[in-house]
Each structure stands twice: as structure tokens, then as C-alpha cells.
PDB file of C-alpha atoms in Angstrom:
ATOM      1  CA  UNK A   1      -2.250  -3.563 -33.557  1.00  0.00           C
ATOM      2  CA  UNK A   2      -2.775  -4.995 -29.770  1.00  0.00           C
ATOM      3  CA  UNK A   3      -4.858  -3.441 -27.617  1.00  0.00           C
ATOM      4  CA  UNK A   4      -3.162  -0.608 -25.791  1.00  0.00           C
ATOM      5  CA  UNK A   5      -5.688  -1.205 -22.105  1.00  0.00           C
ATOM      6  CA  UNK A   6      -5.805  -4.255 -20.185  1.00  0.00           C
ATOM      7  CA  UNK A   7      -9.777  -4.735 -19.898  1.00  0.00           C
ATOM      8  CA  UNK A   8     -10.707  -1.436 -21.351  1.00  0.00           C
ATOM      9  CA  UNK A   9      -9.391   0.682 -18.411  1.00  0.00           C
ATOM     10  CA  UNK A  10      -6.550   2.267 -17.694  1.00  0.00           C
ATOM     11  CA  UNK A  11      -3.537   1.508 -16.250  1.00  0.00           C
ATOM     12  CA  UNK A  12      -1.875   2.740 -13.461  1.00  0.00           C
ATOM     13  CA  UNK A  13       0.678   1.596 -11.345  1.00  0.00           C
ATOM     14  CA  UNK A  14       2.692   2.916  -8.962  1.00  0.00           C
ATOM     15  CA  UNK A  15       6.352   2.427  -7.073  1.00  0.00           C
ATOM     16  CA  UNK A  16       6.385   3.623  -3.361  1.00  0.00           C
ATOM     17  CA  UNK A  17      10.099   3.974  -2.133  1.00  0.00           C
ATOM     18  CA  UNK A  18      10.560   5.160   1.313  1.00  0.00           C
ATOM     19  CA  UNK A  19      13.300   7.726   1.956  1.00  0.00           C
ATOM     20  CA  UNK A  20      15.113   5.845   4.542  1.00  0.00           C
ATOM     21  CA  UNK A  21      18.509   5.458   2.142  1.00  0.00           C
ATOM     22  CA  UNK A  22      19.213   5.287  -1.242  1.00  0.00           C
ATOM     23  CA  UNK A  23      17.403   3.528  -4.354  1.00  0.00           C
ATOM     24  CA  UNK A  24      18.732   0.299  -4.238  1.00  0.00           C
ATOM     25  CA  UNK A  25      18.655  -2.396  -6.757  1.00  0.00           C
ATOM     26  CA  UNK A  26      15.814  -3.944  -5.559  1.00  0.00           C
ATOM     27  CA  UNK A  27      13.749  -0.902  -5.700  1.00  0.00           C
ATOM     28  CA  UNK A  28      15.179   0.452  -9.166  1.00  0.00           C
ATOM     29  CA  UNK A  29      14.275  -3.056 -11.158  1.00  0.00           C
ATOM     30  CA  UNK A  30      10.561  -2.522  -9.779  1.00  0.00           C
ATOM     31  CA  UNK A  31      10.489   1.116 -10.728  1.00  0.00           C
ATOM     32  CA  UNK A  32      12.007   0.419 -13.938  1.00  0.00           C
ATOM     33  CA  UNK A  33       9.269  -2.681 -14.517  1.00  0.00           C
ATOM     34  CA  UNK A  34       6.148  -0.583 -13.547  1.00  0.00           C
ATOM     35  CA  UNK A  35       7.533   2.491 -15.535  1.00  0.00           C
ATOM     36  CA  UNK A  36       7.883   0.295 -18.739  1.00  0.00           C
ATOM     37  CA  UNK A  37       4.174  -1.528 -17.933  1.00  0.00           C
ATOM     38  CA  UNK A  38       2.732   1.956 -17.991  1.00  0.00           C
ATOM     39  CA  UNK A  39       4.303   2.728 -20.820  1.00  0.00           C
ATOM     40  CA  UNK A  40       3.448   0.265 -22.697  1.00  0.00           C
ATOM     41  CA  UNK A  41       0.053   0.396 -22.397  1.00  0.00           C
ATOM     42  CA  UNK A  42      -0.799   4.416 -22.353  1.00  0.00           C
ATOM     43  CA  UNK A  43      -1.431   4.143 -18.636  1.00  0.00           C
ATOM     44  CA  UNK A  44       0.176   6.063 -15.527  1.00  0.00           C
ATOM     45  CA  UNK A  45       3.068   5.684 -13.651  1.00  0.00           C
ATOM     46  CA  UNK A  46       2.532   7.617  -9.660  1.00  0.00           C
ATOM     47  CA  UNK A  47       5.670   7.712  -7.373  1.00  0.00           C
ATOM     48  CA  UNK A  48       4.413   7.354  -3.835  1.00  0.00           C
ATOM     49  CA  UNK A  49       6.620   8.053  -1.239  1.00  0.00           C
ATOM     50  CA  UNK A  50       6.170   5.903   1.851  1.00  0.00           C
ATOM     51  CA  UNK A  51       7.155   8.262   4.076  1.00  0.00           C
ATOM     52  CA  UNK A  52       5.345   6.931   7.450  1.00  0.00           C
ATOM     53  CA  UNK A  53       8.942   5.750   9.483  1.00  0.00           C
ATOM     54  CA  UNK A  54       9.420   9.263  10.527  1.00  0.00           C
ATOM     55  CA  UNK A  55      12.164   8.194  12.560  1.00  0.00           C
ATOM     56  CA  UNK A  56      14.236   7.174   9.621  1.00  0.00           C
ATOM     57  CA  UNK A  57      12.914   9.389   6.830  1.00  0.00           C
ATOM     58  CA  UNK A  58      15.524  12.399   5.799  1.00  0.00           C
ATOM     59  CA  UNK A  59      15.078  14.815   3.212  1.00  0.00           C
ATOM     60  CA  UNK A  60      18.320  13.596   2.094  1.00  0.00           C
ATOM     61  CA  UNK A  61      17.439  10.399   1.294  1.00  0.00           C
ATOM     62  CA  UNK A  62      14.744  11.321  -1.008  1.00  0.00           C
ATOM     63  CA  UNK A  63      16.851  13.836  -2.949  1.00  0.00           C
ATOM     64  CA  UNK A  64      18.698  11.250  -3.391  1.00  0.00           C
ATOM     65  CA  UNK A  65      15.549   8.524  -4.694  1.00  0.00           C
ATOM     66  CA  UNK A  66      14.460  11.490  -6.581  1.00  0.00           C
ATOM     67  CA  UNK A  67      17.766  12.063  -8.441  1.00  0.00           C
ATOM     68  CA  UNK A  68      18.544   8.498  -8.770  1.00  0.00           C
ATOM     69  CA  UNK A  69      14.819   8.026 -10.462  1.00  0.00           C
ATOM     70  CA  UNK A  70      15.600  10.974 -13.116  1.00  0.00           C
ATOM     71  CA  UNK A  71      19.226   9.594 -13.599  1.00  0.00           C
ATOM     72  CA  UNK A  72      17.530   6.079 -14.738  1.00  0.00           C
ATOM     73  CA  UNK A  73      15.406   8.113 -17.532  1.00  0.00           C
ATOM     74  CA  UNK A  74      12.347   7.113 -14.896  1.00  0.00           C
ATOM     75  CA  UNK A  75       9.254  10.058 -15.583  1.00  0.00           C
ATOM     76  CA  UNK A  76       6.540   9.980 -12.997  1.00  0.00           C
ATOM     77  CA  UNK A  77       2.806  11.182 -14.033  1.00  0.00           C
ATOM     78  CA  UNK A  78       1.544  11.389 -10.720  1.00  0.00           C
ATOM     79  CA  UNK A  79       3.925  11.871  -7.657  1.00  0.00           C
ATOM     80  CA  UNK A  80       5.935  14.887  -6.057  1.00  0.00           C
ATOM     81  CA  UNK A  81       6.385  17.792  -8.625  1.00  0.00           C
ATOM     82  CA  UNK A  82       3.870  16.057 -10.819  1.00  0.00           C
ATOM     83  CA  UNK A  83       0.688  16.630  -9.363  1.00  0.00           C
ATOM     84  CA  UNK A  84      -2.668  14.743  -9.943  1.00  0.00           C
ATOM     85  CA  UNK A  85      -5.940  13.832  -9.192  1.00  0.00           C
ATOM     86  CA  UNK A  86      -5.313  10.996  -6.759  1.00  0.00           C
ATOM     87  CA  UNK A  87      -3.080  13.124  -3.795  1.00  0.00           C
ATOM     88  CA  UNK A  88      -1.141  13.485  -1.679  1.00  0.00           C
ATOM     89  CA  UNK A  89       1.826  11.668  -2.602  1.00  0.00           C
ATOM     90  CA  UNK A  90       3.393  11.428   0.459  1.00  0.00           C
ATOM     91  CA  UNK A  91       1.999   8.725   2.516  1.00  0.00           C
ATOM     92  CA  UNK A  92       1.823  11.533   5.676  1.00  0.00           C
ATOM     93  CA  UNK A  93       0.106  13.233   4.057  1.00  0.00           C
ATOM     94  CA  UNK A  94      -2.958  10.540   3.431  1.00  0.00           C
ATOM     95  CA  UNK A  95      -3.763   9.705   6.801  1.00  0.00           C
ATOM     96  CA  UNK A  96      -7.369  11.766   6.674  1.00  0.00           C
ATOM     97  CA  UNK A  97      -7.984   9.821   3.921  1.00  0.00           C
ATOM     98  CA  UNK A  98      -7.926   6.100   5.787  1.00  0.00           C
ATOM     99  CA  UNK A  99      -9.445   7.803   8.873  1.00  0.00           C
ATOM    100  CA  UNK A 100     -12.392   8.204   6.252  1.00  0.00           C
ATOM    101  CA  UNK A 101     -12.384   4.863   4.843  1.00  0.00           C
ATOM    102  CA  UNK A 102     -12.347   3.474   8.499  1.00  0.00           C
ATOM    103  CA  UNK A 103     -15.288   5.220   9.145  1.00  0.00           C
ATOM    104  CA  UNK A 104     -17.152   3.943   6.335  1.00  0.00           C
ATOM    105  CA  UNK A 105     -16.224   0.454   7.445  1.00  0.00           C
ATOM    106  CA  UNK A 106     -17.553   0.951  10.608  1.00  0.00           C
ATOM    107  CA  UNK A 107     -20.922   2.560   9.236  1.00  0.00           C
ATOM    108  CA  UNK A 108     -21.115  -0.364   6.476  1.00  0.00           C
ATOM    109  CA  UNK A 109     -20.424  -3.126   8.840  1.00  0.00           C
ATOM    110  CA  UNK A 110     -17.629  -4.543   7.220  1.00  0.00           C
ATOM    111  CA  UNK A 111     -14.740  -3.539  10.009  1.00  0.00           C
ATOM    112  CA  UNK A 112     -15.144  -4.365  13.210  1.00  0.00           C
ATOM    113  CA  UNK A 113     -12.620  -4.282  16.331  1.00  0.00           C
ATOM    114  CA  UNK A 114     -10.908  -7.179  17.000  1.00  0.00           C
ATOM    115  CA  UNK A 115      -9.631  -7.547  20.967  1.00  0.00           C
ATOM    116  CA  UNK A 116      -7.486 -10.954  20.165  1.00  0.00           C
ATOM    117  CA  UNK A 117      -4.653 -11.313  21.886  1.00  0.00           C
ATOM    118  CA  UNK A 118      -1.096 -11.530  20.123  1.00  0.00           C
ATOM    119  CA  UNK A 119      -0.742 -14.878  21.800  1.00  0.00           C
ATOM    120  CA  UNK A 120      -3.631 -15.888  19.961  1.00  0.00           C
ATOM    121  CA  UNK A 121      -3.306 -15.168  16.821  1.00  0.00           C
ATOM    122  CA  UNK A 122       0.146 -16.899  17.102  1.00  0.00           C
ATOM    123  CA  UNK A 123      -1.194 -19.921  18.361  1.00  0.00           C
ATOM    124  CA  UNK A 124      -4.319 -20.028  15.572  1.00  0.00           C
ATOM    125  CA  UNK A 125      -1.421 -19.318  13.044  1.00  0.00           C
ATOM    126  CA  UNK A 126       0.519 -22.513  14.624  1.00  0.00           C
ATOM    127  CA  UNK A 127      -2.397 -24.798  13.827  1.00  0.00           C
ATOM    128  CA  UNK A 128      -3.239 -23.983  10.696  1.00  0.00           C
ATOM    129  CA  UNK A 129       0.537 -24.213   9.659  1.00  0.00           C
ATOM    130  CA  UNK A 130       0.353 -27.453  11.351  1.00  0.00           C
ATOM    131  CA  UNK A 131      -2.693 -29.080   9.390  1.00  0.00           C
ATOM    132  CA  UNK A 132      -1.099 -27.446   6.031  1.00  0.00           C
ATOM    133  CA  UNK A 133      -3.201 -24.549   5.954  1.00  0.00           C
ATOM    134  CA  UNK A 134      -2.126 -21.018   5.125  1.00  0.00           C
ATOM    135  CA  UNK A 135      -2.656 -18.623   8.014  1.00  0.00           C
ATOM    136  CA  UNK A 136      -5.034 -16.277   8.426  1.00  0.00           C
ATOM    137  CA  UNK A 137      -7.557 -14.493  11.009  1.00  0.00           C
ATOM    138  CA  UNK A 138     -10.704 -16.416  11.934  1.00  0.00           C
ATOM    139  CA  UNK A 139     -13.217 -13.843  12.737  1.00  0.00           C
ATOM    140  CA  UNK A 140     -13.534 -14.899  15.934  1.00  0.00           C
ATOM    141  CA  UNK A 141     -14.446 -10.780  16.824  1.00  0.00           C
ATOM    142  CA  UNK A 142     -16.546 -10.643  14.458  1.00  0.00           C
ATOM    143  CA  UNK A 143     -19.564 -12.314  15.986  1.00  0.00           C
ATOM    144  CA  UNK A 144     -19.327  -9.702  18.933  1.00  0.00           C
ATOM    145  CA  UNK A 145     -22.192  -7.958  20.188  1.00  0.00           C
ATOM    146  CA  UNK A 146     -22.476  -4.152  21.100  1.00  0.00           C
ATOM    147  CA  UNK A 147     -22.870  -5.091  24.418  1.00  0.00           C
ATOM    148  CA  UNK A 148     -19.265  -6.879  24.402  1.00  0.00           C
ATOM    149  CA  UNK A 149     -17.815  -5.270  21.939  1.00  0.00           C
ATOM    150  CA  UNK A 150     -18.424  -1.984  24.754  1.00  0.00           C
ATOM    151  CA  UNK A 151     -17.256  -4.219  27.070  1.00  0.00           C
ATOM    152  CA  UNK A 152     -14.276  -4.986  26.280  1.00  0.00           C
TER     153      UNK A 152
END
């Protein structure tokens, strides 16, 4: 028999729609791949709703994610009306929780602010495109000291 766990842990996965419209296609096929993946190895499937465009969100449109989910045979471990350890399940709702992690970050040392202009980050993104590299942030911040950093 194969092992059921993918390096002796659990699985869990999750789908995060965000009530803005309907389930469409796209979003069914990656609900429907994550549901069978947790499925097929004992693990847990969590429905997350990604509920942070508030201008855009309507209770209608997640009836309607919700109904279309249960019409598809989709079950949800973890998510609304299914309750777990690992809540909320509304995105909204989880703010306190990154306002803690970005504290720890800032007490580790391992976040820091970054006062780079738009401008140039485009421009270091340019160059690196241009010598064939993929873009991405050069910690140019991150050698600030307190005094700057206050500064700025």
C-alpha cells in the first residue's frame, strides 16, 4: 500500500475564492484538484475566503461560491460552517493575526521598512530584466541605521 502522508506530515491545502462573482472555471478546476490531493492522502481541505476587496465583496456572491462548491460534491474540513483550529476563515477576519507576525519581524530583525521609491524599484526591475535576470528587491533598506531609518 503507498504511503498515505507526503514526508510523514499531514496534508493540508486550501482554495481561497473571493466573493467578488461567481465560481468560475478557473477557480472550480483548482478547488476540485486540492479537494482530490487532500483526499487522497488523509489530509485537509480549508476554504478560505479572500474577502479583503470590500468594495467588491457581496454576500451574494459567496452564497453563490458556497452553493456552487456543494453542487460540485466539494466538502471543506476547515472553512465557514466547518470550524477548526487554524481561524478565522475569512481573510477580514485575520488581520490581528499579521499585525502579530509583523511585530515579531520587527523584534527578530528580519523585516525592516523599506522607503524606496516606486520609480526605483521599476528602474532596478528594468536592469535586471535587461542583463537576463529575474527581478527582485535588493535590500538596499536594509543596511539602514536607526538613526536614518527615524529619519526618513
Amino acid at each position: 500500500m503507498a504511503n498515505q502522508s507526503l514526508n510523514s506530515r499531514p496534508v493540508r491545502v486550501r482554495f481561497a475564492p473571493s466573493p467578488t462573482g461567481m465560481l468560475h472555471i478557473g477557480g472550480a478546476r483548482t478547488a476540485l484538484f486540492n479537494w482530490a490531493f487532500a483526499k487522497r492522502y488523509q489530509g485537509t481541505f480549508i476554504l478560505r475566503i479572500e474577502d479583503t476587496d470590500t468594495e467588491r465583496n457581496s454576500q451574494e456572491s459567496l452564497d453563490s461560491i458556497l452553493s456552487s462548491m456543494k453542487w460540485l460534491g466539494l466538502d471543506w474540513q476547515e472553512g465557514p460552517d466547518a470550524d477548526g483550529d487554524f481561524g478565522p476563515y475569512f481573510q477580514s477576519q485575520r488581520t490581528h493575526l499579521y499585525d502579530l507576525a509583523l511585530e515579531k519581524g520587527k523584534e527578530e530583525g528580519w523585516l525592516y521598512p523599506c522607503f524606496c521609491s516606486g520609480e526605483r524599484v521599476s528602474q532596478l526591475k528594468e536592469e535586471q530584466r535587461a542583463r537576463k535576470e529575474n527581478p527582485r528587491y535588493d535590500r538596499h533598506c536594509l543596511t539602514l541605521s536607526s538613526a536614518e531609518v527615524q529619519e526618513k
